[in-house]
Amino acid sequence: MSKVIELSSRLLRNPYPQTPKLCAAQTLPLKGESDFLAISQLPVGTTPVLLSFAEHYQLLVELLECLDQSGVLIETILMRMQMPAGGRMPKVFLHERVLMLQDIQAEEYILQREGKPYLVIEDNLVRHPLEAGNNSIHIRISATENCEKLVSLYSEKLLELGFGAIEKMAREGTA
């Protein structure tokens, strides 16, 4: 049986407060009354938008770098990707070990059942006022080797990026 360690937190501020921001305001091509009626009926979330699409990618890249710095051997990384993605994806997302999914549970279950080590980065970070989410992140690590260094790197990185208190939970995998 493998051990699964989950780190959870919520983004409290912009992760890159000292970085100039490119204006990403876009006006929809609204022409007729029906266009304005349709846009007025879209739900606007109450969760604050704390990062842009580009900053979201940058944050995910930095989280992937933590794995490389740790020395822990994990061949499969599951990342929850929200659509629209907004811009070009970083090259590291296209690595053969990275699987980008909207629903990762089924794939995670298969990896658990097979006893394979994996990493999950599942976030609900809001990047646009019309996007659903709660600015939370969940990182799950299932490794056969000691991964305390990786857990420590992720905890430090999340705090550095503006996330709140890190909740850590460990459980036995279902393998």
XYZ file of C-alpha atoms in Angstrom:
175
model
C 0.000 0.000 0.000
C 1.272 3.463 -0.832
C 0.762 6.576 1.249
C -1.109 9.604 -0.119
C -0.257 12.998 1.325
C -2.614 15.868 0.541
C -1.818 19.540 0.992
C -4.728 21.967 0.800
C -4.859 25.728 0.979
C -6.648 28.827 -0.291
C -5.110 31.711 -2.226
C -5.344 34.922 -0.185
C -3.506 37.434 -2.375
C -1.962 37.868 -5.794
C 1.081 35.562 -5.996
C 3.150 38.152 -7.874
C 2.376 41.490 -6.200
C 5.561 43.245 -7.383
C 5.171 42.259 -11.044
C 3.600 44.730 -13.491
C 0.318 43.429 -14.909
C -0.621 43.446 -18.563
C -4.171 44.720 -18.914
C -6.316 41.731 -19.844
C -9.633 43.563 -20.072
C -11.579 42.391 -23.080
C -14.865 43.682 -24.358
C -17.275 41.155 -25.729
C -18.646 41.969 -29.183
C -22.125 42.908 -27.937
C -24.307 44.310 -30.711
C -27.994 43.722 -30.209
C -30.397 43.721 -27.291
C -30.278 39.915 -27.073
C -26.471 40.041 -26.640
C -26.806 42.395 -23.682
C -29.620 40.319 -22.215
C -27.551 37.120 -22.490
C -24.480 38.665 -20.838
C -26.577 40.147 -18.035
C -27.847 36.666 -17.142
C -24.393 35.119 -16.738
C -23.542 34.379 -13.118
C -20.850 36.613 -11.643
C -18.953 34.930 -8.851
C -18.313 36.431 -5.455
C -14.848 34.895 -5.144
C -12.173 37.513 -5.768
C -10.018 37.244 -8.890
C -6.479 37.219 -7.503
C -4.469 36.188 -10.558
C -4.566 36.314 -14.336
C -4.440 33.444 -16.807
C -0.691 34.021 -17.350
C -0.024 34.160 -13.598
C -1.988 30.922 -13.161
C 0.336 29.211 -15.627
C 3.385 30.709 -13.898
C 2.164 29.419 -10.537
C 1.660 25.898 -11.920
C 5.128 25.923 -13.501
C 6.655 26.862 -10.143
C 4.782 23.999 -8.483
C 6.090 21.557 -11.093
C 9.627 22.846 -10.460
C 9.272 21.839 -6.784
C 8.947 18.219 -7.869
C 12.130 18.429 -9.936
C 14.006 20.075 -7.037
C 12.941 17.371 -4.582
C 14.540 14.424 -6.340
C 11.401 12.310 -5.781
C 10.770 10.042 -8.780
C 7.201 10.473 -9.975
C 6.431 9.572 -13.570
C 2.801 10.723 -13.706
C 1.523 14.205 -12.928
C -2.205 14.872 -13.103
C -3.168 18.530 -13.433
C -6.709 19.887 -13.414
C -7.040 22.326 -16.280
C -9.895 24.769 -16.562
C -11.157 25.984 -19.880
C -10.749 28.411 -21.406
C -7.060 28.177 -20.699
C -6.168 31.670 -21.908
C -2.900 31.906 -23.810
C -0.099 29.576 -24.748
C 0.652 26.757 -22.393
C 4.150 26.547 -20.959
C 6.371 23.923 -22.555
C 6.626 21.939 -19.302
C 2.875 21.178 -19.502
C 3.540 19.231 -22.688
C 6.024 16.840 -21.074
C 5.011 13.188 -21.461
C 4.617 12.736 -17.702
C 1.991 15.518 -17.450
C -1.658 14.667 -18.013
C -4.003 17.676 -18.156
C -7.591 16.780 -17.296
C -10.774 18.481 -16.184
C -11.786 15.531 -13.992
C -8.821 13.723 -12.529
C -10.555 11.306 -10.153
C -10.880 8.369 -12.556
C -7.243 8.565 -13.649
C -6.067 8.970 -10.051
C -8.051 5.885 -9.046
C -6.352 3.831 -11.789
C -2.892 4.949 -10.636
C -3.771 4.144 -7.008
C -5.091 0.723 -7.957
C -1.911 -0.039 -9.908
C 0.270 1.224 -7.052
C 2.063 3.743 -9.272
C 3.521 6.912 -7.779
C 1.831 10.103 -8.927
C 1.332 13.769 -8.197
C -1.958 15.657 -8.476
C -2.236 19.431 -8.729
C -5.923 20.261 -8.547
C -6.820 23.907 -8.283
C -9.956 26.012 -8.371
C -8.234 29.356 -8.824
C -10.485 32.057 -10.258
C -8.916 33.940 -13.181
C -11.965 35.788 -14.507
C -15.130 37.196 -12.827
C -17.381 34.818 -14.799
C -15.367 31.762 -13.753
C -16.530 29.437 -10.979
C -14.085 28.553 -8.237
C -13.097 29.166 -4.648
C -9.338 29.930 -4.953
C -8.398 26.600 -3.380
C -5.620 24.212 -4.290
C -5.112 20.548 -3.454
C -1.810 18.790 -4.059
C -1.767 15.027 -3.605
C 1.439 13.024 -3.567
C 1.499 9.260 -3.770
C 5.039 7.966 -3.627
C 6.697 4.790 -2.459
C 9.795 6.686 -1.318
C 10.105 9.290 1.427
C 8.655 12.520 0.113
C 8.970 14.802 3.168
C 11.357 17.085 1.251
C 8.734 17.457 -1.508
C 5.979 18.150 1.032
C 8.191 20.786 2.634
C 9.024 22.381 -0.748
C 5.327 22.561 -1.671
C 4.344 23.995 1.707
C 7.024 26.699 1.485
C 6.156 27.523 -2.136
C 2.427 27.820 -1.441
C 3.047 30.208 1.455
C 5.483 32.216 -0.686
C 2.867 32.508 -3.439
C 0.207 33.945 -1.129
C -1.718 30.901 0.007
C -2.995 30.702 3.580
C -2.362 28.034 6.194
C -1.494 24.673 4.673
C -3.633 21.735 5.765
C -1.773 18.430 5.561
C -3.532 15.088 5.571
C -2.004 11.641 5.112
C -3.885 8.457 4.309
C -3.159 5.013 2.976
C -3.677 4.558 -0.773
C -6.220 2.096 -2.093
C -3.697 -0.107 -3.875
